[in-house]
Structures are given as structure tokens and as C-alpha cells.
Short mmCIF file of C-alpha atoms in Angstrom, two decimals:
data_model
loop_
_atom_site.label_atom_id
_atom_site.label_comp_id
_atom_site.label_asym_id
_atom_site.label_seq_id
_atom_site.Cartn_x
_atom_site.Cartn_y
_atom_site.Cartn_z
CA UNK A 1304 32.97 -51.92 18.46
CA UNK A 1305 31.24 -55.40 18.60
CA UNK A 1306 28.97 -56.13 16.51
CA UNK A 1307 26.45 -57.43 18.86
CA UNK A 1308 26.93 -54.52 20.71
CA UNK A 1309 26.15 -52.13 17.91
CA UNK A 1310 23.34 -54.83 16.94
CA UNK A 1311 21.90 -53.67 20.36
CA UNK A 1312 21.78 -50.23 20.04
CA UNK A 1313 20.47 -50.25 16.93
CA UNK A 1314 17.39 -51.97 18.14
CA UNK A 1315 16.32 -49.25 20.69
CA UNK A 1316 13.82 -47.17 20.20
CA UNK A 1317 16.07 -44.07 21.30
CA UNK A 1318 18.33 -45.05 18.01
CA UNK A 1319 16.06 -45.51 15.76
CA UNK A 1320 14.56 -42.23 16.74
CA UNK A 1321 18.26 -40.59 16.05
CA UNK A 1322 18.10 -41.93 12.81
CA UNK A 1323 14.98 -41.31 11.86
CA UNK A 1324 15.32 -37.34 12.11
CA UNK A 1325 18.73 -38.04 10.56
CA UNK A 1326 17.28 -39.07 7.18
CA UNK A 1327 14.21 -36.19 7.55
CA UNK A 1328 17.23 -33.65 7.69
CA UNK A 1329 16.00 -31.88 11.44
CA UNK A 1330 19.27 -33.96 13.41
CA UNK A 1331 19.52 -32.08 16.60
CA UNK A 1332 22.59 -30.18 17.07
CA UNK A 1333 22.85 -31.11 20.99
CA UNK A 1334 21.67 -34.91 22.26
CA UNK A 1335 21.83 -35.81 25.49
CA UNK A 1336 21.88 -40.00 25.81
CA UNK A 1337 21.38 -41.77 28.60
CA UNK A 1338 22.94 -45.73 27.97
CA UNK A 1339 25.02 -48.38 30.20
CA UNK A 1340 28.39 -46.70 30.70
CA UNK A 1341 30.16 -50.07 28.89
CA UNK A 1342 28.19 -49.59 25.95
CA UNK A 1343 28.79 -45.51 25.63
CA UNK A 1344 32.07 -45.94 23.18
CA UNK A 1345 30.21 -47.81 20.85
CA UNK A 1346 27.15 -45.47 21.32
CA UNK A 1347 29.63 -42.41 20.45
CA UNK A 1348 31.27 -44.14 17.51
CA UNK A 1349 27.84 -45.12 16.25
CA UNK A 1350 26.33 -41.77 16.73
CA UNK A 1351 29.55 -40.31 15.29
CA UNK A 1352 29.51 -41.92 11.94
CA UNK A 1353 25.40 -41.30 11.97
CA UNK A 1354 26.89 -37.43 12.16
CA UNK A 1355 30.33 -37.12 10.14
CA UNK A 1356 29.90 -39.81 7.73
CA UNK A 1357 31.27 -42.83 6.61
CA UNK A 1358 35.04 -42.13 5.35
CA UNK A 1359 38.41 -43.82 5.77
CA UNK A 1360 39.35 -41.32 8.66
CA UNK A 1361 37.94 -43.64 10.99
CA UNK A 1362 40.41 -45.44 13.10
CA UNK A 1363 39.76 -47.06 16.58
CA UNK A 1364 35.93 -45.42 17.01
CA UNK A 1365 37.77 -41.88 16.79
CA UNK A 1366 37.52 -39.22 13.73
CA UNK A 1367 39.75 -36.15 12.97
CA UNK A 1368 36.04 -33.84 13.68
CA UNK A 1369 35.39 -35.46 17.11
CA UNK A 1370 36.69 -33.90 19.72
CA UNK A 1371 36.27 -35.04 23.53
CA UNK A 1372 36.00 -33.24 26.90
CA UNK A 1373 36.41 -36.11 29.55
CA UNK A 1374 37.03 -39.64 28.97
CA UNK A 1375 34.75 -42.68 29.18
CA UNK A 1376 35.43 -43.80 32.73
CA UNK A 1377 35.91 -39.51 33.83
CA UNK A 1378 33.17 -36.39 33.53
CA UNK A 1379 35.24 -33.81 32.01
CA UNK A 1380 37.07 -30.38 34.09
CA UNK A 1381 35.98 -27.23 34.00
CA UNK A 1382 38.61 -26.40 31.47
CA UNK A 1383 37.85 -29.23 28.93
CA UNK A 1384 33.87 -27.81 29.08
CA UNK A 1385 35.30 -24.09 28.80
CA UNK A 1386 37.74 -25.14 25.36
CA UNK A 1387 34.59 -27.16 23.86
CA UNK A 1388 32.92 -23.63 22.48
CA UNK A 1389 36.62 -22.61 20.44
CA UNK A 1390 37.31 -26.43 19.19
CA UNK A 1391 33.66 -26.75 18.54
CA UNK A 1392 33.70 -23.33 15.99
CA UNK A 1393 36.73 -24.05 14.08
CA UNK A 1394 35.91 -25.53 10.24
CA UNK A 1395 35.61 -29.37 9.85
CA UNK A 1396 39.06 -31.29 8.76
CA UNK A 1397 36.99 -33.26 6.59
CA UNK A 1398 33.17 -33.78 7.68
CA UNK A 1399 30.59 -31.30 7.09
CA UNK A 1400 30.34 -31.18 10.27
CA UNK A 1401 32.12 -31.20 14.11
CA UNK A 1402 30.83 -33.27 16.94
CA UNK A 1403 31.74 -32.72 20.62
CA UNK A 1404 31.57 -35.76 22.79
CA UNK A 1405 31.02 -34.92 26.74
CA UNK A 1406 31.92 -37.94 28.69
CA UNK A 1407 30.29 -38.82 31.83
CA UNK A 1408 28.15 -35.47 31.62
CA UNK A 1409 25.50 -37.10 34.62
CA UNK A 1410 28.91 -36.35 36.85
CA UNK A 1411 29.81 -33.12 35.74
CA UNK A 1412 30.10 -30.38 38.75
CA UNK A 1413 28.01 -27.82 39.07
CA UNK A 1414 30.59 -25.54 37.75
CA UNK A 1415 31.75 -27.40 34.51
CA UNK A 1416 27.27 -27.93 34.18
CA UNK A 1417 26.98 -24.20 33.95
CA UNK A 1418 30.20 -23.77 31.66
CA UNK A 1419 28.21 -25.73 28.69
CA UNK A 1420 24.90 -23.79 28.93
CA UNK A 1421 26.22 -20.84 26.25
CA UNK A 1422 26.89 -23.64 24.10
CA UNK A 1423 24.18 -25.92 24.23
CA UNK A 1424 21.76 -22.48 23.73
CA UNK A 1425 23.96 -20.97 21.07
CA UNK A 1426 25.74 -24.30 19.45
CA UNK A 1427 27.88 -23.21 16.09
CA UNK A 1428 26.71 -23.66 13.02
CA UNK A 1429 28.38 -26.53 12.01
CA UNK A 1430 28.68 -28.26 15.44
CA UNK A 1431 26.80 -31.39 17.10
CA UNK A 1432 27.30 -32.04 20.73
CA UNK A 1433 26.65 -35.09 22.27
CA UNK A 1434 25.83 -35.40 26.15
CA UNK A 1435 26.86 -39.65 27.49
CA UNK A 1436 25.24 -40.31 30.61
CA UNK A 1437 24.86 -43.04 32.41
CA UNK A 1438 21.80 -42.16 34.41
CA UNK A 1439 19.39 -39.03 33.37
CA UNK A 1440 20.68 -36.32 35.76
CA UNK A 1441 21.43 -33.52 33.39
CA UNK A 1442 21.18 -30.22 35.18
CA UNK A 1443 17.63 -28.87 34.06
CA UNK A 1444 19.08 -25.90 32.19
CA UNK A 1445 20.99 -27.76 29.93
CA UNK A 1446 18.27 -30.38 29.83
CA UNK A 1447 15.48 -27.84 28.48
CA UNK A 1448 18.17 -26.95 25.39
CA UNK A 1449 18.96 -30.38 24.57
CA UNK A 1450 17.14 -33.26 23.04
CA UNK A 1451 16.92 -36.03 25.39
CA UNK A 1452 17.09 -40.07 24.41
CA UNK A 1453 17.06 -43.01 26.21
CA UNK A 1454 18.74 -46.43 24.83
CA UNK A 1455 16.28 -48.80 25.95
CA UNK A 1456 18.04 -52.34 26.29
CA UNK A 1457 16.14 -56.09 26.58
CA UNK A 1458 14.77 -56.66 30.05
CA UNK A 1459 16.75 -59.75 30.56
CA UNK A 1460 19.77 -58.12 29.98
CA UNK A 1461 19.24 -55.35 32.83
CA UNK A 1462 17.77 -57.08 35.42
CA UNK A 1463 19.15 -58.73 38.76
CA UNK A 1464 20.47 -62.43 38.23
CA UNK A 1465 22.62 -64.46 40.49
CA UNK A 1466 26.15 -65.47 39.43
CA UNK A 1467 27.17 -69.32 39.72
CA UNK A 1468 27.80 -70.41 42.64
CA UNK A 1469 27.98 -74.48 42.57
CA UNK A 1470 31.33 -75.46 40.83
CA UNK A 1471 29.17 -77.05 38.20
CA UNK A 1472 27.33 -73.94 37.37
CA UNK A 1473 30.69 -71.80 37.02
CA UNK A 1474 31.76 -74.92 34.49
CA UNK A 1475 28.93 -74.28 32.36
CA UNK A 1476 29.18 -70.54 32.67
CA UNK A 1477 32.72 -70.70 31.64
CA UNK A 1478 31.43 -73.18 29.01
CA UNK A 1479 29.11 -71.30 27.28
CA UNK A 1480 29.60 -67.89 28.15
CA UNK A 1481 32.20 -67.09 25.80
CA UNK A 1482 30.84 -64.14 24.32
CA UNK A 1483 32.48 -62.31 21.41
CA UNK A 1484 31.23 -58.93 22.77
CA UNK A 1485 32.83 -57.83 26.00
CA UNK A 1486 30.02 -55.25 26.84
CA UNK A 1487 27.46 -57.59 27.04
CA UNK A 1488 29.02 -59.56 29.05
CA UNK A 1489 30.00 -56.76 31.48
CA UNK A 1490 26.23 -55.77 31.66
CA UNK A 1491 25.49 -59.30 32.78
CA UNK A 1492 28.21 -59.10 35.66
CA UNK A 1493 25.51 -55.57 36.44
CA UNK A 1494 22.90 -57.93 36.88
CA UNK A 1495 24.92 -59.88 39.38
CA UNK A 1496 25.74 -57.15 41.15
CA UNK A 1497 22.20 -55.54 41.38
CA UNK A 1498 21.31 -59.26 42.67
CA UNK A 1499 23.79 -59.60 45.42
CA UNK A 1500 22.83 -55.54 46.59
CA UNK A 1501 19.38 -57.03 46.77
CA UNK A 1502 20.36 -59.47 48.71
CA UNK A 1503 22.48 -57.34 51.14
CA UNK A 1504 25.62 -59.35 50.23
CA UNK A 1505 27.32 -55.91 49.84
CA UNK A 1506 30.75 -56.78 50.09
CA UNK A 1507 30.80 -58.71 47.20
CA UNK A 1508 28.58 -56.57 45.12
CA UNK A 1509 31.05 -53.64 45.79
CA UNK A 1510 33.96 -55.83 44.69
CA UNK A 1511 32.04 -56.36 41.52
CA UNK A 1512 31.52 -52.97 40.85
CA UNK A 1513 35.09 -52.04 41.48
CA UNK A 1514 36.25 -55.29 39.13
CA UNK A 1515 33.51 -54.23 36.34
CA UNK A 1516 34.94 -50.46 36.19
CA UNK A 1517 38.69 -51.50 36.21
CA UNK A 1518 37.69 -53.90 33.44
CA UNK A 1519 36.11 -51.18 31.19
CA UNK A 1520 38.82 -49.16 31.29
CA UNK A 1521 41.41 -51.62 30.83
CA UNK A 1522 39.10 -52.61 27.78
CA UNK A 1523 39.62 -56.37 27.91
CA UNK A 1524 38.72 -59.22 25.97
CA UNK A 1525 35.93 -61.35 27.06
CA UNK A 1526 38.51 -64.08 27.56
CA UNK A 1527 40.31 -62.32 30.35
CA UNK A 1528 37.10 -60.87 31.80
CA UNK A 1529 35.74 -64.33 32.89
CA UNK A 1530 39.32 -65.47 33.76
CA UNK A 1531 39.35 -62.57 36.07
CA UNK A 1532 35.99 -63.03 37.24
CA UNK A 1533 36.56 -66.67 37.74
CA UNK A 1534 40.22 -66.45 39.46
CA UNK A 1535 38.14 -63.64 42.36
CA UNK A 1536 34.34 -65.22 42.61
CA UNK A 1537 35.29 -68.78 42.23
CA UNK A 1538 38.69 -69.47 43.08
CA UNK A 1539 38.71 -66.92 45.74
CA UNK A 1540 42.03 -65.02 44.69
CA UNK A 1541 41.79 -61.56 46.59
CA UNK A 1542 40.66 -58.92 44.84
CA UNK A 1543 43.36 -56.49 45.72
CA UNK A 1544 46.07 -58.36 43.82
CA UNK A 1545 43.85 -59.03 40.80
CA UNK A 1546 43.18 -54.89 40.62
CA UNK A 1547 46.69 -54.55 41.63
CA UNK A 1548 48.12 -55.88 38.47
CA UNK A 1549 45.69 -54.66 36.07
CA UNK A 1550 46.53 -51.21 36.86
#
């Protein structure tokens, strides 16, 4: 985790809410958050240490008492939602608490939705569950039984902006945007995208978004994200053999 990107977070409103009722002792046990799916493994190791603590168990944004149903680029099956209630129960390894992490939960089917309800209305005692979303469409019955935050980022960060074009504004782009946090700098390839959809340059926007989500999960430096980015958008190599040999 970056620390820009945690700087981020920790200037919303929705996380300064969190730990606000952290420090008044009424943390909810189940939180459903609705943030930028780059920014949602720093979110859950944030919100995970706000939960289990600060201890040397820590080790690559993971702790012994988090468990996971999904991943952060997949909504979990209907099995992963169905073990969550027996791996929630069992006694902490070393927290005072357990948290359950549902990844992707906007994209959960119907089926693995209604699987969670018991849980969310009848959470154990010593469990947290946290909902990642990365737009707020919850089913309404868990919705009602959770509490619901949004991560409110800086306008210019989320809105539609071209990408260079002229050679010389892909020199200074590769110039100066060298950013230390690879999030933010996937969020402003979003705002390129959202720009060329406006401007019905689809093709290119869809490439984008395919480019942005094999990125994520390949978890890349910011280095080899604008080398990428470059190599397709500016040099013109085709995008099939730059996805083709990241995966």
C-alpha cells in the first residue's frame, strides 16, 4: 500500500466516519464500501488494521484473522459466501477480533447475494464483515443490515480528461508522470477512458479498460504501467500482444 494512496483514503469523509465510530467504541460489525476497484486492497488493508490492530502479523496487506471470499479482480462463488458464516465463528488467531473481506460484492449473483443475508442479520460475536464494491448495487436486503460508506475521492481525480496525443505531450507525460503510487495513476488512465466514451471513440476506450484491469491484477509498478501504456497509445503496438504476454 502506497502511501499516497492510503493518504487518499484517509481524507474522505466515508473514512473518517469509520474511524470516528472506531474510537466512540459503536464500529459496525458489517460495512459495505463503495471505492475505485484499484484502490479496494489498500481500502481492505486500511480498514483491516482500523479492525484487528496493529501487530507484526501483518505481511503483504493480509492478517492471520482476515479471511476472503473472492478476490480483488472476482465477486466471490456461492461456496466461498456459504463457508464465510463457519470461518467467520471460529476464535481469533491473534486479534480480538475476525474480519471477512467480500470482494467484488456489487457482482455477486443473486444466489451467492442471498447466501450472506443470515450473516449480515446475525454476524458472530466477534466478527466484522466488510462488503468492497465498486459501484453501490448491494441487493436491498443486505443493504438495510449493513452500514453503508462511500470513499469520496478529489474531483480532478475522477473526472473525464484526454490522454496525450501530440508526441510532445506524451514526452511530458512520460516526464512528469512518474508517480510513486500505481493506483493513482490507474484512476487517471479512468479519466481517459470516461473521456474517449464521451467522445464515442469506443474502441479505444474499451482497450483501455481491458489494459487498466489486466494491469491491476498483474499489480505493476508505475514504471511498467506507462511503458505499457506508452508502447499501445503512442507507439501503436497492438494490444493483443501486450495482454498476451502479461498473462
Amino acid at each position: 500500500m502506497s502511501p499516497e494512496t492510503a493518504s487518499l483514503i484517509e481524507a474522505s469523509s466515508g473514512w473518517k466516519e469509520l474511524c470516528a465510530a472506531a474510537e466512540a467504541g459503536r464500529q459496525p460489525q458489517s460495512v459495505g464500501v463503495t471505492i475505485p476497484a484499484v484502490m479496494q486492497e489498500s481500502f481492505a488493508e486500511l480498514y483491516g488494521r482500523l479492525v484487528l490492530g496493529e501487530d507484526d502479523l501483518w505481511k503483504d496487506g493480509r492478517h492471520p484473522d482476515m479471511i476472503c471470499a473472492g478476490a480483488p479482480a472476482s465477486a466471490p462463488t456461492i461456496d466461498e459466501c456459504r463457508r464465510l458464516q463457519g470461518e467467520l465463528a471460529l476464535h481469533p488467531l491473534s486479534a480480538k477480533r475476525r474480519l471477512a473481506v467480500v470482494w467484488m460484492a456489487d457482482r455477486l449473483s443473486k444466489e451467492a447475494s442471498n447466501s450472506l443475508l443470515k450473516i449480515t442479520e446475525e454476524p458472530p460475536e466477534r466478527g466484522n464483515i466488510l462488503f468492497l464494491c465498486e459501484e453501490d448495487k448491494l441487493i436491498p436486503t443486505i443493504k438495510s443490515r449493513i452500514w453503508s460508506i462511500h470513499i469520496d475521492l478529489p474531483e480532478e481525480i475522477l473526472k473525464p480528461h484526454p490522454m496525450p496525443e501530440s508526441p510532445q505531450e506524451w514526452a511530458k507525460w512520460m516526464e512528469t508522470g512518474r508517480k510513486p503510487s500505481p493506483e493513482i495513476l490507474l484512476l487517471e488512465m479512468q479519466g481517459w477512458m470516461r473521456d474517449l466514451a464521451e467522445k464515442r471513440d469506443y474502441k479505444r476506450a474499451s482497450e483501455l479498460d481491458s489494459l487498466i484491469r489486466v494491469m491491476e491484477q498483474r499489480r505493476l509498478s508505475s514504471s511498467m504501467i506507462e511503458d505499457l501504456v506508452f508502447a499501445v497509445f503512442k507507439e501503436g503496438v497492438p494490444y493483443e500482444q501486450i495482454s498476451g504476454g502479461l498473462w
